[in-house]
Amino acid sequence: MKKTILSGMRPTGKLHLGHWVGALSNWVSLQKDYKCFFMVADWHALMSEYKDTSLIQESALDNVADWLSWGIDPEKSIIFIQSQVPEHLELYMILSTLTPLGWLSRCPTFKEQMKQLKDKDVNTYAFLGYPVLQASDILLYGADYVPVGDDQLPHLELCREIVRRFHFIYKKEIFIEPQPLLTKTPRFLGLDGRKMSKSYGNYIALDEPAGSLKEKVLSMFTDPARKLKSDPGHPEVCNVFNCYSIFKPQRSKEVRQWCEGAHKGCRQCKEILAQTLEDFIAPHREKKETILKKKNYLRDILEEGRRKAGRQALETLREVRELLKL
Ligand code: TRP
Ligand code: SF4
């Protein structure tokens, strides 16, 4: 029996290379050995985007199209939209009743997000319960593992604590305590050297058009000490070099040589990187176009996902209702 995995992304904008490096590439390889559930966490997105929900709507299908064009296989994995499986909310409510407020208010991600999303007004009842909904996502499908970045570890720990408390209170062990699946992802930064993020506008989208891709790469932050072509560069502090080592590792030795030996200037180095990334992105961008052109294709996949996820979710809830005599 294959072990089960569940992971999700919030549909709050376009997916970019940071998502590929940090999560999606990992999802794609996990499909071989695990039963995978990949979820569009639109209710989680709503918790920060409730004032203008248009972004959620735009992003949900677009994100799924990216997943598919970059290698998520609907024959292998169950792909679904959280809000199409209402059981998430029922379990979330039940888990809420036994989750102490202190666990949530002390959650480091809660405090962090309150600071970061200043413009979003997330000082709300729902936002406090964000990790409880996440626990419900995971427990509904009996996920053994949850692939997450280390920023999400507190949520997973909270989920495990909720499971233990649930089992203690109802004296029956019906849930699996999920384990995080941490993969070592390379450090990957945005064009300006900060974390690649939609909100900084420093990203390269997974379907970046060739023209803007080149423009973006040419604008990338490099070794500040290298002012002239004759100045030797320091690849280890250069983000362009970092991109080579992630997307074209076979070439990094050569890049190091032309950089440290001052043989090629940064402009040329970036032009070559732009072409490398274009070669990397182009096939997926084309695949996405075909996917979006096929009428009903996405809808059918998501409908199939809703059916399969829904069946599993309902089974879990039946057990919960029975145990709680509801
Ligand atoms: N909170 C996650 C994030 O922001 C998204 C998410 C929602 C999730 N539900 C999940 C991730 C369940 C893993 C498992 O990235
Ligand atoms: Fe960076 Fe390339 Fe310039 Fe070296 S030559 S500093 S690796 S952009």
Coordinates of C-alpha atoms and ligand atoms in Angstrom, one line a residue:
M1 CA 0.0 0.0 0.0
K2 CA 1.3 3.4 -1.0
K3 CA 1.5 6.0 1.7
T4 CA -0.7 9.1 1.3
I5 CA 0.4 12.7 0.7
L6 CA -1.6 15.9 0.8
S7 CA -0.4 19.3 0.0
G8 CA -2.0 22.6 -1.1
M9 CA -1.3 26.0 -2.5
R10 CA -3.3 29.1 -1.9
P11 CA -4.5 30.6 -5.2
T12 CA -3.4 34.2 -4.7
G13 CA -1.7 35.0 -8.0
K14 CA 0.5 33.5 -10.7
L15 CA 2.9 30.7 -9.9
H16 CA 6.5 31.5 -10.5
L17 CA 9.9 29.7 -10.5
G18 CA 10.1 30.0 -6.7
H19 CA 7.0 27.7 -6.5
W20 CA 8.7 25.3 -8.9
V21 CA 11.9 25.1 -7.0
G22 CA 10.3 25.2 -3.5
A23 CA 7.3 22.9 -4.0
L24 CA 6.0 21.9 -7.4
S25 CA 9.1 20.1 -8.6
N26 CA 8.9 18.1 -5.4
W27 CA 5.2 17.3 -5.9
V28 CA 5.9 16.0 -9.4
S29 CA 8.5 13.5 -8.2
L30 CA 6.4 12.4 -5.2
Q31 CA 3.7 11.2 -7.5
K32 CA 5.7 8.1 -8.3
D33 CA 5.8 6.6 -4.8
Y34 CA 2.8 8.1 -3.0
K35 CA -0.9 8.4 -3.4
C36 CA -1.1 12.2 -3.8
F37 CA -3.8 14.7 -3.1
F38 CA -3.0 18.2 -4.5
M39 CA -5.4 20.9 -3.4
V40 CA -6.2 24.4 -4.4
A41 CA -6.6 26.0 -0.9
D42 CA -9.1 28.6 -1.9
W43 CA -10.8 28.9 1.5
H44 CA -7.3 29.6 2.9
A45 CA -6.8 32.2 0.3
L46 CA -10.2 33.8 1.2
M47 CA -8.9 34.3 4.7
S48 CA -6.6 37.0 3.5
E49 CA -8.3 38.0 0.2
Y50 CA -11.9 38.3 1.4
K51 CA -12.2 42.0 0.5
D52 CA -11.5 41.3 -3.2
T53 CA -12.0 37.7 -4.2
S54 CA -11.3 38.2 -7.9
L55 CA -7.7 37.1 -7.5
I56 CA -8.8 33.8 -6.1
Q57 CA -11.1 33.1 -9.0
E58 CA -8.5 34.1 -11.6
S59 CA -5.7 32.1 -10.0
A60 CA -7.4 28.8 -9.1
L61 CA -7.7 27.5 -12.6
D62 CA -4.5 29.2 -13.8
N63 CA -2.5 27.5 -11.0
V64 CA -4.0 24.1 -11.8
A65 CA -3.1 24.6 -15.5
D66 CA 0.5 25.3 -14.4
W67 CA 0.5 22.2 -12.2
L68 CA -0.6 20.1 -15.1
S69 CA 1.8 21.6 -17.6
W70 CA 4.7 21.2 -15.3
G71 CA 4.1 17.5 -14.6
I72 CA 1.3 16.9 -12.2
D73 CA -0.4 13.9 -13.7
P74 CA -4.2 13.6 -13.2
E75 CA -4.0 9.9 -13.9
K76 CA -1.8 9.5 -10.8
S77 CA -2.9 12.2 -8.5
I78 CA -6.1 13.6 -7.2
I79 CA -6.3 17.3 -8.0
F80 CA -9.2 19.2 -6.4
I81 CA -10.4 22.6 -5.2
Q82 CA -10.9 22.7 -1.4
S83 CA -14.2 24.7 -1.6
Q84 CA -15.8 22.0 -3.7
V85 CA -15.5 19.5 -0.9
P86 CA -17.6 21.0 1.9
E87 CA -16.5 18.3 4.4
H88 CA -13.4 20.4 5.0
L89 CA -15.5 22.9 6.8
E90 CA -17.4 20.4 8.9
L91 CA -14.3 18.8 10.2
Y92 CA -12.7 22.2 10.7
M93 CA -15.6 23.2 12.9
I94 CA -15.4 20.0 14.9
L95 CA -11.7 20.4 15.4
S96 CA -12.2 24.1 16.3
T97 CA -14.2 23.1 19.3
L98 CA -11.3 21.3 20.9
T99 CA -8.4 23.6 19.9
P100 CA -7.4 25.8 22.7
L101 CA -7.2 29.5 21.8
G102 CA -3.7 29.8 23.2
W103 CA -2.3 27.3 20.7
L104 CA -3.6 29.5 17.8
S105 CA -2.7 32.9 19.2
R106 CA 0.8 31.7 20.0
C107 CA 1.4 30.1 16.6
P108 CA 4.5 31.8 15.2
T109 CA 3.0 32.0 11.6
F110 CA 0.0 33.8 12.9
K111 CA 2.1 36.5 14.5
E112 CA 4.4 36.7 11.5
Q113 CA 1.5 37.0 9.0
M114 CA -0.2 39.6 11.1
K115 CA 2.9 41.7 10.7
Q116 CA 3.5 40.9 7.0
L117 CA 0.0 41.3 5.7
K118 CA -0.5 44.7 7.2
D119 CA -2.5 46.0 4.3
K120 CA -4.8 43.0 4.4
D121 CA -6.6 43.3 7.7
V122 CA -6.3 39.7 8.8
N123 CA -7.1 40.4 12.4
T124 CA -10.1 38.2 12.1
Y125 CA -11.7 35.2 13.7
A126 CA -11.1 33.0 10.6
F127 CA -7.5 33.9 10.2
L128 CA -6.8 32.8 13.7
G129 CA -8.2 29.4 12.8
Y130 CA -6.1 29.1 9.6
P131 CA -4.1 26.1 11.0
V132 CA -7.3 24.3 12.1
L133 CA -8.6 24.3 8.5
Q134 CA -5.2 23.1 7.4
A135 CA -5.4 20.3 9.9
S136 CA -8.8 19.4 8.6
D137 CA -7.4 19.3 5.0
I138 CA -4.8 16.8 6.1
L139 CA -6.8 14.6 8.4
L140 CA -9.8 14.2 6.0
Y141 CA -7.5 12.2 3.7
G142 CA -5.5 10.4 6.2
A143 CA -2.3 11.9 4.9
D144 CA 0.8 10.2 6.3
Y145 CA 3.1 12.9 5.0
V146 CA 2.7 16.6 4.1
P147 CA 5.4 18.1 1.9
V148 CA 5.8 21.6 3.2
G149 CA 8.4 24.3 3.5
D150 CA 9.8 24.9 6.9
D151 CA 7.6 28.0 7.3
Q152 CA 4.6 25.6 7.5
L153 CA 6.1 23.4 10.2
P154 CA 4.3 25.1 13.1
H155 CA 1.0 24.3 11.3
L156 CA 1.9 20.7 11.0
E157 CA 2.9 20.5 14.7
L158 CA -0.4 22.1 15.6
C159 CA -2.2 19.5 13.5
R160 CA -0.4 16.7 15.3
E161 CA -1.4 18.3 18.7
I162 CA -5.0 18.5 17.6
V163 CA -4.9 14.8 16.6
R164 CA -3.5 13.9 20.0
R165 CA -6.1 15.9 21.9
F166 CA -8.9 14.5 19.7
H167 CA -7.8 11.0 20.5
F168 CA -7.4 11.7 24.2
I169 CA -10.9 13.3 24.4
Y170 CA -12.8 10.7 22.3
K171 CA -10.7 7.7 23.4
K172 CA -10.4 6.3 19.9
E173 CA -7.5 6.7 17.5
I174 CA -9.1 7.4 14.1
F175 CA -6.6 9.9 12.7
I176 CA -3.1 9.5 11.5
E177 CA -0.5 11.9 13.0
P178 CA 0.9 13.4 9.8
Q179 CA 4.7 13.8 9.4
P180 CA 6.2 16.7 7.5
L181 CA 8.1 15.9 4.4
L182 CA 10.9 18.4 4.3
T183 CA 12.9 18.4 1.2
K184 CA 16.1 20.4 1.0
T185 CA 15.3 23.0 -1.6
P186 CA 18.0 25.2 -2.9
R187 CA 18.1 28.8 -1.9
F188 CA 16.4 30.7 -4.7
L189 CA 15.9 34.4 -4.8
G190 CA 14.0 36.9 -6.9
L191 CA 15.3 39.3 -9.4
D192 CA 16.3 41.9 -6.8
G193 CA 17.9 39.4 -4.4
R194 CA 15.0 39.3 -2.0
K195 CA 12.8 36.2 -1.7
M196 CA 11.0 35.5 -5.0
S197 CA 7.4 36.6 -4.3
K198 CA 4.4 37.9 -6.0
S199 CA 4.1 40.8 -3.6
Y200 CA 7.6 42.0 -4.4
G201 CA 7.0 41.8 -8.1
N202 CA 10.4 40.2 -8.5
Y203 CA 9.4 36.9 -10.0
I204 CA 9.6 35.0 -13.2
A205 CA 6.2 33.3 -13.8
L206 CA 6.0 29.6 -14.8
D207 CA 4.5 30.8 -18.1
E208 CA 6.6 33.9 -18.5
P209 CA 6.5 35.1 -22.1
A210 CA 9.9 35.0 -23.9
G211 CA 10.1 38.8 -24.2
S212 CA 9.5 39.7 -20.6
L213 CA 11.6 36.8 -19.4
K214 CA 14.6 38.2 -21.2
E215 CA 13.9 41.7 -19.8
K216 CA 13.6 40.3 -16.3
V217 CA 16.8 38.3 -16.4
L218 CA 18.7 41.3 -17.7
S219 CA 17.4 43.3 -14.8
M220 CA 18.7 40.8 -12.3
F221 CA 20.9 41.8 -9.4
T222 CA 24.5 40.6 -9.7
D223 CA 27.8 40.8 -7.9
P224 CA 27.9 44.5 -6.9
A225 CA 31.7 44.5 -6.8
R226 CA 31.9 43.8 -10.5
K227 CA 31.5 47.1 -12.1
L228 CA 33.6 46.6 -15.3
K229 CA 33.9 43.5 -17.4
S230 CA 37.6 43.4 -16.5
D231 CA 36.8 43.1 -12.8
P232 CA 36.7 39.5 -11.7
G233 CA 33.3 38.5 -10.3
H234 CA 32.3 36.5 -7.3
P235 CA 29.7 33.9 -8.4
E236 CA 28.8 32.8 -4.9
V237 CA 27.3 36.2 -4.2
C238 CA 25.6 36.5 -7.6
N239 CA 22.0 35.6 -8.1
V240 CA 22.5 34.9 -11.8
F241 CA 25.1 32.3 -10.9
N242 CA 22.6 30.8 -8.4
C243 CA 20.1 30.4 -11.2
Y244 CA 22.6 28.6 -13.3
S245 CA 23.4 26.2 -10.5
I246 CA 19.7 25.4 -10.1
F247 CA 18.5 25.3 -13.7
K248 CA 21.6 24.3 -15.6
P249 CA 24.1 22.8 -13.1
Q250 CA 26.1 21.3 -15.9
R251 CA 27.1 24.8 -16.9
S252 CA 28.0 26.3 -13.5
K253 CA 31.7 25.4 -13.8
E254 CA 32.0 27.2 -17.0
V255 CA 30.1 30.2 -15.7
R256 CA 32.3 30.3 -12.7
Q257 CA 35.3 30.4 -14.9
W258 CA 34.1 33.2 -17.2
C259 CA 33.0 35.2 -14.1
E260 CA 36.1 34.8 -12.0
G261 CA 38.4 35.1 -14.9
A262 CA 36.6 38.2 -16.2
H263 CA 36.2 36.6 -19.6
K264 CA 32.5 37.4 -20.1
G265 CA 30.6 40.5 -18.9
C266 CA 27.5 40.3 -16.8
R267 CA 25.3 41.3 -19.7
Q268 CA 26.4 38.4 -21.8
C269 CA 26.2 36.0 -18.8
K270 CA 22.6 37.1 -18.3
E271 CA 21.8 36.8 -22.0
I272 CA 22.9 33.2 -21.9
L273 CA 20.9 32.6 -18.7
A274 CA 17.8 34.2 -20.3
Q275 CA 18.1 31.7 -23.2
T276 CA 18.6 28.8 -20.7
L277 CA 15.5 29.7 -18.8
E278 CA 13.5 30.2 -22.0
D279 CA 14.5 26.7 -23.1
F280 CA 13.4 25.5 -19.6
I281 CA 10.1 27.3 -19.5
A282 CA 9.0 27.2 -23.2
P283 CA 7.7 23.6 -23.4
H284 CA 5.6 24.0 -20.3
R285 CA 4.3 27.3 -21.5
E286 CA 3.2 25.7 -24.7
K287 CA 1.7 22.8 -22.9
K288 CA -0.3 25.2 -20.7
E289 CA -1.6 26.9 -23.8
T290 CA -2.9 23.7 -25.2
I291 CA -4.5 22.8 -21.8
L292 CA -6.3 26.1 -21.6
K293 CA -7.5 25.7 -25.2
K294 CA -9.0 22.3 -24.6
K295 CA -12.5 23.1 -23.6
N296 CA -13.7 21.4 -20.5
Y297 CA -10.4 19.6 -19.9
L298 CA -9.6 21.4 -16.7
R299 CA -13.2 21.2 -15.6
D300 CA -13.3 17.5 -16.1
I301 CA -10.1 16.9 -14.2
L302 CA -11.3 19.0 -11.3
E303 CA -14.7 17.3 -11.3
E304 CA -13.0 13.9 -11.1
G305 CA -10.8 15.2 -8.3
R306 CA -13.9 16.5 -6.5
R307 CA -15.6 13.2 -6.7
K308 CA -12.6 11.2 -5.5
A309 CA -11.6 13.6 -2.7
G310 CA -15.3 14.0 -1.7
R311 CA -15.8 10.2 -1.4
Q312 CA -12.7 9.9 0.9
A313 CA -13.7 13.0 2.9
L314 CA -17.2 11.8 3.5
E315 CA -15.9 8.4 4.7
T316 CA -13.7 10.1 7.3
L317 CA -16.6 12.4 8.4
R318 CA -18.9 9.5 8.9
E319 CA -16.5 8.0 11.3
V320 CA -16.1 11.3 13.1
R321 CA -19.9 11.8 13.4
E322 CA -20.4 8.3 14.6
L323 CA -17.7 8.7 17.3
L324 CA -19.1 12.0 18.5
K325 CA -22.7 10.7 18.1
L326 CA -23.7 13.6 15.9
Ligands
TRP1 N1 -1.0 26.9 4.3 C1 -0.4 26.4 3.1 C2 0.5 27.5 2.4 O1 0.3 28.6 2.6 C3 -1.4 25.9 2.0 C4 -2.2 24.8 2.6 C5 -3.5 24.7 2.9 C6 -1.7 23.5 2.8 N2 -3.9 23.5 3.3 C7 -2.8 22.7 3.3 C8 -0.4 22.9 2.7 C9 -2.6 21.4 3.7 C10 -0.3 21.5 3.1 C11 -1.4 20.8 3.6 O2 1.4 27.1 1.8
SF4_2 FE1 27.0 37.1 -12.0 FE2 27.5 36.2 -14.4 FE3 28.2 38.7 -13.7 FE4 29.5 36.6 -12.7 S1 29.4 37.2 -14.8 S2 28.7 38.4 -11.5 S3 27.8 35.1 -12.5 S4 26.1 37.9 -13.8

